[in-house]
Every structure is written in structure tokens, then in C-alpha cells.
Amino acid sequence: MKLKQPNAQGKRAGRSGRLVQARDRIREERLFIRRAVVSFIFVALGLSALVGRLVYLQVFNHQYFTTLSENNRVSLQPLPPTRGLIYDRNGVLLAENRPSHRLEIVPEQVDDIDATLQRLSTYITISESDLRRFRRLVGRSSPYVGTPLRFGLSDAEVARLAVNLHRMPGVNIKADLSRRYPLEAVAGHILGYVGRIDERELKTIDTSQYSGTTHIGKTGIEKTYEDILHGEVGYQQVETNAQGRVLRVLSKTPPVPGKNLYLTIDIEFQRAAELALGDYTGAIVALDPRNGDVLALVSMPNYDPNPFVNGIDYASYKALNTSPDRPLFNRALYGAYPPGSTIKPMMV
């Protein structure tokens, strides 16, 4: 059997096809090289921009971002001063400071404040007035500073909260000193009371001198001698972790405690004068004729200032404020009475 030899035309067609394939392959290789070069240029430009930005941040702006980082982990915390005590002329204690605890929340460290408040309410009692005051304070305070939610926590409440704090970032229990009047209603009008700083007072006080302080003198001696009793705020610079927990104290300027006051009042005279008035409405003032010292200054009926310190409840305040006997009114200082026969010596 004889094989048929390909003719010349077929040979030319085969060579032509191979040439076309070779040219296509060369074109594809050139196209690939061009695309690779363009891609490399874009990658190189991107890397150059990234390296340039890194050099800008790490070299040229190193000091700026170092300072910014330090500010984020180092904070200045106020240290409230201890309020001065009040004594009578014989050294009997009339106003003291008792150890107490308050509950604070740092808004910046809390993801969901409403959920946190709801959880806290399962451990302790939180009144509507507590919630209103807390939301008002959050709106006008720095989110990085603890905002008080509850004052005067009992030992049982502190214990319940302490074992659950790890579940609530940003919630802290702070040791505090709470004002207390050991003789209760005795000399209540004279001493007055301290209370939480309100919005009106924030506009008139030097806020730098009340940083970390929640109370101020409202009436009586507590208000009149506020500058002496309050003291001076201290500060400490602390290093904190990402959760805001204090790691160490870097520096500290201790607060200056308030000065103690000694009144001219003799508390035994005061008590005797109050007992003498009994259930009557009126006032008694006893002076030392030798030097004019006020030994007793009584207004009856009187009231116990202790409930006002951490916020008296509405029902109790309404009962005092609407009572026809007006126990909140200081008759010895502000009452107007006919002089009677006391004017006769001046008429003779």
C-alpha cells in the first residue's frame, strides 16, 4: 500500500498556522508582561505610600502620638478633702464624718448604660430620683469621670455588688465619708446640713475646688462657714489599663482637710432650752452678758438634718415643708415678733 505524499500547498498552510500560533503566543506574553509591569507599579506605589505614612507617623510625628498615647493611659484623678468637724464650746462633737460607700459609673467604659442600670437594680434598690440625678450628671460631666448613682450603700449592698463587679465594666464602689449629726434634731437649725451639689450651685462655685466632691453646705453653720469646713482638693496622676483600672500611682498631691469649728454654743444649755420650750412653738436665745457669746439659740419645733445629707425622700420633705408648725423655719433668726416690754428701758 502506497502513502500519499502531502502536496506543497498543504505544507505551506501548516507552516502558516504555526507562525500564527507563535505570533499569538508572543502577543500574549507581551500583554502579560505589560500587565505585570503595570501591576507592579501600582503595588510599588501602594507600598511606597504605606511606607511613607509609616515614616510620617513613626519618625516625624513620633513625639505627638507618644504624648497622645500617654494621655490615654495616664489620667489625673481628684482627691476630695475631708470636711472639718464642728464642736460646741466644750468640745462636744456636733457634726462628724462617718465611713460610707457610694456607687459610681464611668460612662466611657460602659457599652450599654441602660442595660447596666437594669442589672444593678437586681442587686440594690435604685430609686427614680437616683436615676434622674444620674442622667442629669452624665449629661454635664466628662464621660471619663465616675458619675455617682447611689450614696450610703449598706454593708450588705456593698457585698452583693462586690461579687458581681467583674460582670459590669465601668461600675465602681468608692469609699466615702458621709456627714452625720450625732445629736440629731438638737441644734439642728444652728448646724444646718450639707447636701448634694445642684445645678444652681455649680454656676456659683469654683468647680476646680469641688472636683470629686459631691456635697456642699446648704444651710446654717455648714453653709456660712463652707470655705473653712470644705478644705482643698488634691490630685493624683495614675496609670490605667484599657478597662480604666488603676495600675499604679505616678504622683500625688494630697488634699488639705477642712478646719474644725468650735462654736460658742454650750450644747447642754441648748438642750435645756429646747426641753423648756417642749411642744410650744417659739424661740429662745441665751447670751453671755460678759462678752455677747451665744450660748443657746433655739427654734421650736426643730428637725433632724441627717435625712437631708444624701437626699430626703419626697414624702418626708413635703411633710416638713407643709406642716403648719413650720419646723424648717428658724424663728430665732428670721422670726418677727412684737418687742413687748423689752422696749421700755429705751423709752425712759
C-alpha positions as a Markdown table, in Angstrom:
| # | Residue | x | y | z |
|---|---|---|---|---|
| 1 | Met | 0.0 | 0.0 | 0.0 |
| 2 | Lys | 1.4 | 3.4 | -1.0 |
| 3 | Leu | 1.2 | 6.5 | 1.2 |
| 4 | Lys | 0.1 | 9.7 | -0.4 |
| 5 | Gln | 2.6 | 12.5 | 0.0 |
| 6 | Pro | 1.3 | 15.9 | 1.1 |
| 7 | Asn | 1.4 | 18.5 | -1.6 |
| 8 | Ala | 3.3 | 21.8 | -1.5 |
| 9 | Gln | 0.2 | 23.8 | -0.7 |
| 10 | Gly | -0.6 | 21.7 | 2.4 |
| 11 | Lys | 2.9 | 22.2 | 3.7 |
| 12 | Arg | 2.6 | 26.0 | 3.2 |
| 13 | Ala | -0.7 | 26.0 | 5.1 |
| 14 | Gly | 0.8 | 24.1 | 8.1 |
| 15 | Arg | 3.8 | 26.5 | 8.3 |
| 16 | Ser | 1.4 | 29.5 | 8.2 |
| 17 | Gly | -0.7 | 28.1 | 11.0 |
| 18 | Arg | 2.3 | 27.5 | 13.2 |
| 19 | Leu | 3.5 | 31.1 | 12.6 |
| 20 | Val | 0.1 | 32.5 | 13.6 |
| 21 | Gln | 0.2 | 30.5 | 16.8 |
| 22 | Ala | 3.7 | 31.7 | 17.6 |
| 23 | Arg | 2.7 | 35.3 | 17.0 |
| 24 | Asp | -0.3 | 34.9 | 19.2 |
| 25 | Arg | 1.8 | 33.4 | 21.9 |
| 26 | Ile | 4.3 | 36.3 | 21.7 |
| 27 | Arg | 1.4 | 38.9 | 21.9 |
| 28 | Glu | 0.0 | 37.2 | 24.9 |
| 29 | Glu | 3.4 | 37.1 | 26.6 |
| 30 | Arg | 3.9 | 40.8 | 25.8 |
| 31 | Leu | 0.4 | 41.6 | 27.1 |
| 32 | Phe | 1.2 | 39.6 | 30.3 |
| 33 | Ile | 4.5 | 41.4 | 30.8 |
| 34 | Arg | 2.8 | 44.8 | 30.3 |
| 35 | Arg | 0.1 | 43.9 | 32.8 |
| 36 | Ala | 2.6 | 42.6 | 35.2 |
| 37 | Val | 4.7 | 45.8 | 34.9 |
| 38 | Val | 1.6 | 48.0 | 35.5 |
| 39 | Ser | 0.5 | 45.8 | 38.5 |
| 40 | Phe | 4.0 | 46.0 | 39.9 |
| 41 | Ile | 4.0 | 49.8 | 39.5 |
| 42 | Phe | 0.6 | 50.0 | 41.4 |
| 43 | Val | 1.8 | 47.7 | 44.1 |
| 44 | Ala | 5.1 | 49.6 | 44.4 |
| 45 | Leu | 3.2 | 52.9 | 44.6 |
| 46 | Gly | 0.9 | 51.5 | 47.3 |
| 47 | Leu | 3.8 | 50.1 | 49.3 |
| 48 | Ser | 5.6 | 53.5 | 48.9 |
| 49 | Ala | 2.6 | 55.3 | 50.2 |
| 50 | Leu | 2.3 | 52.9 | 53.1 |
| 51 | Val | 6.0 | 53.2 | 54.0 |
| 52 | Gly | 5.8 | 56.9 | 53.7 |
| 53 | Arg | 2.8 | 57.1 | 56.0 |
| 54 | Leu | 4.6 | 54.8 | 58.4 |
| 55 | Val | 7.7 | 57.0 | 58.4 |
| 56 | Tyr | 5.5 | 60.1 | 58.9 |
| 57 | Leu | 3.8 | 58.6 | 61.9 |
| 58 | Gln | 6.7 | 56.8 | 63.5 |
| 59 | Val | 9.5 | 59.3 | 62.7 |
| 60 | Phe | 8.2 | 62.9 | 62.1 |
| 61 | Asn | 5.2 | 62.7 | 64.4 |
| 62 | His | 6.6 | 60.3 | 66.9 |
| 63 | Gln | 6.5 | 62.7 | 69.8 |
| 64 | Tyr | 2.9 | 63.8 | 69.1 |
| 65 | Phe | 1.5 | 60.3 | 69.1 |
| 66 | Thr | 3.6 | 59.3 | 72.1 |
| 67 | Thr | 2.1 | 62.2 | 74.0 |
| 68 | Leu | -1.4 | 61.2 | 72.8 |
| 69 | Ser | -0.8 | 57.6 | 73.9 |
| 70 | Glu | 0.4 | 58.7 | 77.3 |
| 71 | Asn | -2.7 | 60.9 | 77.8 |
| 72 | Asn | -4.9 | 57.9 | 77.1 |
| 73 | Arg | -3.4 | 55.7 | 79.8 |
| 74 | Val | -2.4 | 58.4 | 82.3 |
| 75 | Ser | -5.2 | 60.3 | 84.0 |
| 76 | Leu | -5.5 | 62.9 | 86.7 |
| 77 | Gln | -7.9 | 62.0 | 89.5 |
| 78 | Pro | -9.2 | 64.4 | 92.1 |
| 79 | Leu | -8.8 | 63.6 | 95.8 |
| 80 | Pro | -11.7 | 65.2 | 97.8 |
| 81 | Pro | -10.7 | 66.7 | 101.1 |
| 82 | Thr | -12.1 | 65.6 | 104.5 |
| 83 | Arg | -14.7 | 68.1 | 105.7 |
| 84 | Gly | -13.9 | 69.8 | 109.0 |
| 85 | Leu | -15.8 | 68.8 | 112.2 |
| 86 | Ile | -18.0 | 71.0 | 114.3 |
| 87 | Tyr | -17.8 | 71.1 | 118.1 |
| 88 | Asp | -19.6 | 73.1 | 120.9 |
| 89 | Arg | -17.6 | 75.4 | 123.2 |
| 90 | Asn | -16.7 | 72.4 | 125.5 |
| 91 | Gly | -15.5 | 70.1 | 122.7 |
| 92 | Val | -18.8 | 68.1 | 122.3 |
| 93 | Leu | -18.9 | 66.7 | 118.7 |
| 94 | Leu | -21.9 | 68.2 | 116.8 |
| 95 | Ala | -21.1 | 67.2 | 113.2 |
| 96 | Glu | -18.8 | 64.3 | 112.2 |
| 97 | Asn | -17.8 | 62.2 | 109.1 |
| 98 | Arg | -18.8 | 58.6 | 109.0 |
| 99 | Pro | -17.2 | 56.0 | 106.6 |
| 100 | Ser | -19.6 | 55.2 | 103.8 |
| 101 | His | -19.7 | 53.8 | 100.2 |
| 102 | Arg | -21.1 | 55.2 | 97.0 |
| 103 | Leu | -21.7 | 53.6 | 93.7 |
| 104 | Glu | -20.2 | 55.2 | 90.6 |
| 105 | Ile | -20.4 | 54.5 | 86.8 |
| 106 | Val | -17.8 | 55.7 | 84.3 |
| 107 | Pro | -19.9 | 56.1 | 81.1 |
| 108 | Glu | -16.9 | 55.8 | 78.7 |
| 109 | Gln | -16.3 | 52.2 | 80.0 |
| 110 | Val | -19.9 | 51.1 | 79.7 |
| 111 | Asp | -21.2 | 49.7 | 76.4 |
| 112 | Asp | -24.9 | 49.9 | 77.3 |
| 113 | Ile | -25.7 | 52.2 | 80.3 |
| 114 | Asp | -29.4 | 51.2 | 80.3 |
| 115 | Ala | -28.6 | 47.5 | 80.5 |
| 116 | Thr | -26.1 | 48.2 | 83.2 |
| 117 | Leu | -28.6 | 50.1 | 85.3 |
| 118 | Gln | -31.1 | 47.4 | 84.8 |
| 119 | Arg | -28.6 | 44.8 | 86.0 |
| 120 | Leu | -27.6 | 46.9 | 89.0 |
| 121 | Ser | -31.3 | 47.2 | 90.1 |
| 122 | Thr | -31.3 | 43.5 | 90.6 |
| 123 | Tyr | -28.6 | 43.8 | 93.3 |
| 124 | Ile | -29.6 | 47.1 | 95.0 |
| 125 | Thr | -32.5 | 49.5 | 95.2 |
| 126 | Ile | -32.2 | 52.4 | 92.8 |
| 127 | Ser | -35.0 | 55.0 | 93.1 |
| 128 | Glu | -36.4 | 57.1 | 90.3 |
| 129 | Ser | -34.8 | 60.2 | 91.9 |
| 130 | Asp | -31.4 | 58.4 | 91.8 |
| 131 | Leu | -31.8 | 57.7 | 88.1 |
| 132 | Arg | -32.9 | 61.2 | 87.3 |
| 133 | Arg | -30.0 | 62.7 | 89.1 |
| 134 | Phe | -27.5 | 60.2 | 87.5 |
| 135 | Arg | -28.7 | 61.0 | 84.0 |
| 136 | Arg | -28.6 | 64.7 | 84.7 |
| 137 | Leu | -25.0 | 64.4 | 85.9 |
| 138 | Val | -23.9 | 62.2 | 83.0 |
| 139 | Gly | -25.1 | 64.9 | 80.6 |
| 140 | Arg | -22.9 | 67.6 | 82.1 |
| 141 | Ser | -19.9 | 65.6 | 83.2 |
| 142 | Ser | -16.9 | 64.1 | 81.4 |
| 143 | Pro | -17.6 | 60.5 | 80.2 |
| 144 | Tyr | -14.2 | 59.6 | 81.6 |
| 145 | Val | -15.1 | 60.6 | 85.2 |
| 146 | Gly | -17.1 | 58.4 | 87.6 |
| 147 | Thr | -20.7 | 59.7 | 88.0 |
| 148 | Pro | -22.3 | 58.8 | 91.3 |
| 149 | Leu | -25.5 | 56.7 | 91.2 |
| 150 | Arg | -26.2 | 55.8 | 94.8 |
| 151 | Phe | -24.9 | 57.1 | 98.1 |
| 152 | Gly | -24.8 | 55.5 | 101.5 |
| 153 | Leu | -24.6 | 51.8 | 100.4 |
| 154 | Ser | -25.1 | 49.4 | 103.3 |
| 155 | Asp | -22.6 | 46.6 | 104.0 |
| 156 | Ala | -25.0 | 44.0 | 102.5 |
| 157 | Glu | -25.4 | 46.1 | 99.3 |
| 158 | Val | -21.6 | 46.5 | 99.0 |
| 159 | Ala | -21.1 | 42.7 | 99.4 |
| 160 | Arg | -23.7 | 41.9 | 96.7 |
| 161 | Leu | -22.2 | 44.4 | 94.3 |
| 162 | Ala | -18.5 | 43.4 | 95.0 |
| 163 | Val | -19.0 | 39.8 | 93.9 |
| 164 | Asn | -20.7 | 40.9 | 90.6 |
| 165 | Leu | -18.5 | 43.9 | 89.6 |
| 166 | His | -16.5 | 41.7 | 87.1 |
| 167 | Arg | -19.6 | 41.4 | 85.1 |
| 168 | Met | -20.1 | 45.2 | 84.8 |
| 169 | Pro | -17.1 | 47.1 | 83.4 |
| 170 | Gly | -17.1 | 50.8 | 84.4 |
| 171 | Val | -19.1 | 50.2 | 87.7 |
| 172 | Asn | -17.1 | 51.0 | 90.8 |
| 173 | Ile | -17.6 | 51.1 | 94.6 |
| 174 | Lys | -15.9 | 54.1 | 96.1 |
| 175 | Ala | -15.1 | 54.6 | 99.8 |
| 176 | Asp | -16.5 | 57.8 | 101.1 |
| 177 | Leu | -17.2 | 59.9 | 104.2 |
| 178 | Ser | -20.8 | 60.8 | 104.9 |
| 179 | Arg | -21.8 | 63.8 | 107.1 |
| 180 | Arg | -23.6 | 62.8 | 110.3 |
| 181 | Tyr | -25.2 | 64.8 | 113.1 |
| 182 | Pro | -25.0 | 62.6 | 116.2 |
| 183 | Leu | -27.4 | 64.7 | 118.3 |
| 184 | Glu | -30.0 | 64.6 | 115.5 |
| 185 | Ala | -32.5 | 67.4 | 116.0 |
| 186 | Val | -30.7 | 69.1 | 118.9 |
| 187 | Ala | -29.2 | 72.3 | 117.5 |
| 188 | Gly | -30.4 | 71.3 | 114.0 |
| 189 | His | -31.3 | 74.9 | 113.0 |
| 190 | Ile | -27.8 | 76.1 | 114.1 |
| 191 | Leu | -25.8 | 73.5 | 112.3 |
| 192 | Gly | -27.9 | 73.3 | 109.2 |
| 193 | Tyr | -26.8 | 70.4 | 106.9 |
| 194 | Val | -24.8 | 69.5 | 103.8 |
| 195 | Gly | -26.4 | 68.2 | 100.6 |
| 196 | Arg | -25.6 | 67.2 | 97.1 |
| 197 | Ile | -24.4 | 70.0 | 94.8 |
| 198 | Asp | -27.1 | 71.1 | 92.5 |
| 199 | Glu | -27.1 | 72.9 | 89.1 |
| 200 | Arg | -27.7 | 76.3 | 90.6 |
| 201 | Glu | -24.7 | 75.9 | 92.9 |
| 202 | Leu | -22.5 | 74.7 | 90.1 |
| 203 | Lys | -22.8 | 78.1 | 88.5 |
| 204 | Thr | -21.6 | 79.9 | 91.5 |
| 205 | Ile | -18.8 | 77.7 | 93.0 |
| 206 | Asp | -15.2 | 77.2 | 91.8 |
| 207 | Thr | -15.7 | 73.8 | 90.2 |
| 208 | Ser | -11.9 | 73.1 | 90.4 |
| 209 | Gln | -12.2 | 73.3 | 94.2 |
| 210 | Tyr | -15.1 | 70.8 | 94.2 |
| 211 | Ser | -13.7 | 68.2 | 91.8 |
| 212 | Gly | -14.5 | 64.8 | 93.2 |
| 213 | Thr | -16.8 | 66.4 | 95.8 |
| 214 | Thr | -20.5 | 65.7 | 95.8 |
| 215 | His | -21.7 | 67.7 | 98.8 |
| 216 | Ile | -21.8 | 71.3 | 99.9 |
| 217 | Gly | -23.2 | 73.3 | 102.9 |
| 218 | Lys | -26.8 | 74.1 | 102.3 |
| 219 | Thr | -28.0 | 75.9 | 105.5 |
| 220 | Gly | -26.8 | 77.1 | 108.9 |
| 221 | Ile | -23.2 | 76.8 | 110.1 |
| 222 | Glu | -22.5 | 74.3 | 107.3 |
| 223 | Lys | -23.3 | 76.9 | 104.7 |
| 224 | Thr | -21.9 | 80.1 | 106.4 |
| 225 | Tyr | -18.5 | 78.5 | 107.1 |
| 226 | Glu | -18.3 | 76.4 | 103.9 |
| 227 | Asp | -15.0 | 77.9 | 102.9 |
| 228 | Ile | -13.4 | 76.9 | 106.2 |
| 229 | Leu | -15.0 | 73.5 | 106.5 |
| 230 | His | -14.5 | 72.3 | 102.9 |
| 231 | Gly | -10.7 | 72.2 | 102.6 |
| 232 | Glu | -8.7 | 72.0 | 99.4 |
| 233 | Val | -8.9 | 69.3 | 96.7 |
| 234 | Gly | -5.8 | 67.1 | 96.0 |
| 235 | Tyr | -4.9 | 65.2 | 92.8 |
| 236 | Gln | -3.1 | 62.0 | 91.9 |
| 237 | Gln | -1.7 | 61.0 | 88.5 |
| 238 | Val | -2.5 | 57.4 | 87.8 |
| 239 | Glu | -1.7 | 54.8 | 85.1 |
| 240 | Thr | -4.6 | 52.8 | 84.0 |
| 241 | Asn | -5.2 | 49.8 | 81.7 |
| 242 | Ala | -7.6 | 49.5 | 78.8 |
| 243 | Gln | -10.5 | 48.9 | 81.2 |
| 244 | Gly | -9.7 | 52.0 | 83.2 |
| 245 | Arg | -8.5 | 50.1 | 86.3 |
| 246 | Val | -5.7 | 51.9 | 88.1 |
| 247 | Leu | -2.3 | 50.1 | 87.7 |
| 248 | Arg | -0.1 | 52.4 | 89.8 |
| 249 | Val | 0.0 | 55.9 | 91.2 |
| 250 | Leu | 2.6 | 58.1 | 89.4 |
| 251 | Ser | 2.4 | 61.2 | 91.5 |
| 252 | Lys | 0.2 | 62.5 | 94.3 |
| 253 | Thr | -0.7 | 65.9 | 95.8 |
| 254 | Pro | -2.7 | 65.1 | 99.0 |
| 255 | Pro | -5.8 | 67.1 | 99.8 |
| 256 | Val | -5.9 | 69.6 | 102.6 |
| 257 | Pro | -8.6 | 68.8 | 105.1 |
| 258 | Gly | -11.1 | 71.4 | 106.2 |
| 259 | Lys | -10.6 | 73.1 | 109.5 |
| 260 | Asn | -12.6 | 72.2 | 112.6 |
| 261 | Leu | -15.0 | 74.7 | 114.1 |
| 262 | Tyr | -15.6 | 75.4 | 117.8 |
| 263 | Leu | -18.9 | 77.2 | 118.4 |
| 264 | Thr | -19.8 | 79.5 | 121.3 |
| 265 | Ile | -22.9 | 77.3 | 121.8 |
| 266 | Asp | -23.0 | 75.2 | 125.0 |
| 267 | Ile | -24.9 | 72.1 | 124.0 |
| 268 | Glu | -26.2 | 71.5 | 127.5 |
| 269 | Phe | -27.7 | 75.0 | 127.6 |
| 270 | Gln | -29.1 | 74.3 | 124.1 |
| 271 | Arg | -30.7 | 71.0 | 125.1 |
| 272 | Ala | -32.1 | 72.6 | 128.3 |
| 273 | Ala | -33.7 | 75.5 | 126.4 |
| 274 | Glu | -35.2 | 73.1 | 123.8 |
| 275 | Leu | -36.7 | 71.0 | 126.6 |
| 276 | Ala | -38.0 | 74.1 | 128.3 |
| 277 | Leu | -40.0 | 75.0 | 125.2 |
| 278 | Gly | -41.3 | 71.5 | 124.8 |
| 279 | Asp | -44.2 | 71.3 | 122.4 |
| 280 | Tyr | -44.6 | 75.0 | 122.2 |
| 281 | Thr | -43.7 | 77.0 | 119.1 |
| 282 | Gly | -41.2 | 79.7 | 119.7 |
| 283 | Ala | -37.6 | 80.7 | 120.1 |
| 284 | Ile | -35.0 | 81.2 | 122.9 |
| 285 | Val | -31.6 | 82.9 | 122.6 |
| 286 | Ala | -29.2 | 82.8 | 125.6 |
| 287 | Leu | -26.2 | 85.2 | 125.6 |
| 288 | Asp | -23.2 | 85.5 | 127.8 |
| 289 | Pro | -23.6 | 89.1 | 129.2 |
| 290 | Arg | -19.9 | 89.4 | 129.7 |
| 291 | Asn | -18.9 | 89.1 | 126.0 |
| 292 | Gly | -22.0 | 88.5 | 124.0 |
| 293 | Asp | -21.3 | 84.8 | 123.2 |
| 294 | Val | -24.4 | 83.0 | 122.0 |
| 295 | Leu | -24.8 | 80.1 | 124.5 |
| 296 | Ala | -28.1 | 78.7 | 123.1 |
| 297 | Leu | -30.1 | 79.5 | 120.0 |
| 298 | Val | -33.4 | 77.5 | 119.9 |
| 299 | Ser | -36.2 | 77.4 | 117.4 |
| 300 | Met | -39.1 | 75.0 | 118.0 |
| 301 | Pro | -40.3 | 72.9 | 116.5 |
| 302 | Asn | -36.9 | 71.7 | 115.2 |
| 303 | Tyr | -35.9 | 69.0 | 112.7 |
| 304 | Asp | -33.3 | 66.3 | 112.2 |
| 305 | Pro | -30.8 | 67.3 | 109.5 |
| 306 | Asn | -29.5 | 63.8 | 108.9 |
| 307 | Pro | -32.1 | 62.8 | 106.2 |
| 308 | Phe | -31.1 | 65.8 | 104.1 |
| 309 | Val | -27.4 | 64.7 | 103.7 |
| 310 | Asn | -28.0 | 62.1 | 101.0 |
| 311 | Gly | -31.3 | 63.3 | 99.8 |
| 312 | Ile | -34.5 | 63.2 | 101.8 |
| 313 | Asp | -37.5 | 61.4 | 100.2 |
| 314 | Tyr | -40.3 | 63.5 | 98.7 |
| 315 | Ala | -42.9 | 62.4 | 101.2 |
| 316 | Ser | -40.8 | 63.3 | 104.3 |
| 317 | Tyr | -39.8 | 66.7 | 102.8 |
| 318 | Lys | -43.4 | 67.5 | 101.9 |
| 319 | Ala | -44.5 | 66.7 | 105.4 |
| 320 | Leu | -41.9 | 69.1 | 106.9 |
| 321 | Asn | -42.5 | 71.8 | 104.3 |
| 322 | Thr | -46.3 | 71.9 | 104.5 |
| 323 | Ser | -46.5 | 71.4 | 108.3 |
| 324 | Pro | -48.4 | 74.4 | 109.9 |
| 325 | Asp | -45.8 | 74.5 | 112.6 |
| 326 | Arg | -43.1 | 75.2 | 110.0 |
| 327 | Pro | -40.2 | 73.2 | 111.6 |
| 328 | Leu | -37.8 | 74.2 | 108.8 |
| 329 | Phe | -38.2 | 77.9 | 109.7 |
| 330 | Asn | -35.6 | 79.3 | 112.1 |
| 331 | Arg | -37.7 | 81.5 | 114.3 |
| 332 | Ala | -34.7 | 82.6 | 116.4 |
| 333 | Leu | -33.1 | 84.3 | 113.4 |
| 334 | Tyr | -35.9 | 85.1 | 111.0 |
| 335 | Gly | -39.0 | 85.3 | 113.1 |
| 336 | Ala | -40.6 | 88.8 | 113.5 |
| 337 | Tyr | -42.2 | 89.3 | 116.9 |
| 338 | Pro | -43.5 | 92.4 | 118.8 |
| 339 | Pro | -40.9 | 93.7 | 121.2 |
| 340 | Gly | -43.3 | 94.0 | 124.2 |
| 341 | Ser | -41.9 | 95.4 | 127.4 |
| 342 | Thr | -38.3 | 95.0 | 126.2 |
| 343 | Ile | -38.5 | 98.4 | 124.6 |
| 344 | Lys | -39.4 | 100.2 | 127.9 |
| 345 | Pro | -35.8 | 100.8 | 129.1 |
| 346 | Met | -35.1 | 102.7 | 125.8 |
| 347 | Met | -38.2 | 104.8 | 126.3 |
| 348 | Val | -37.3 | 106.0 | 129.8 |
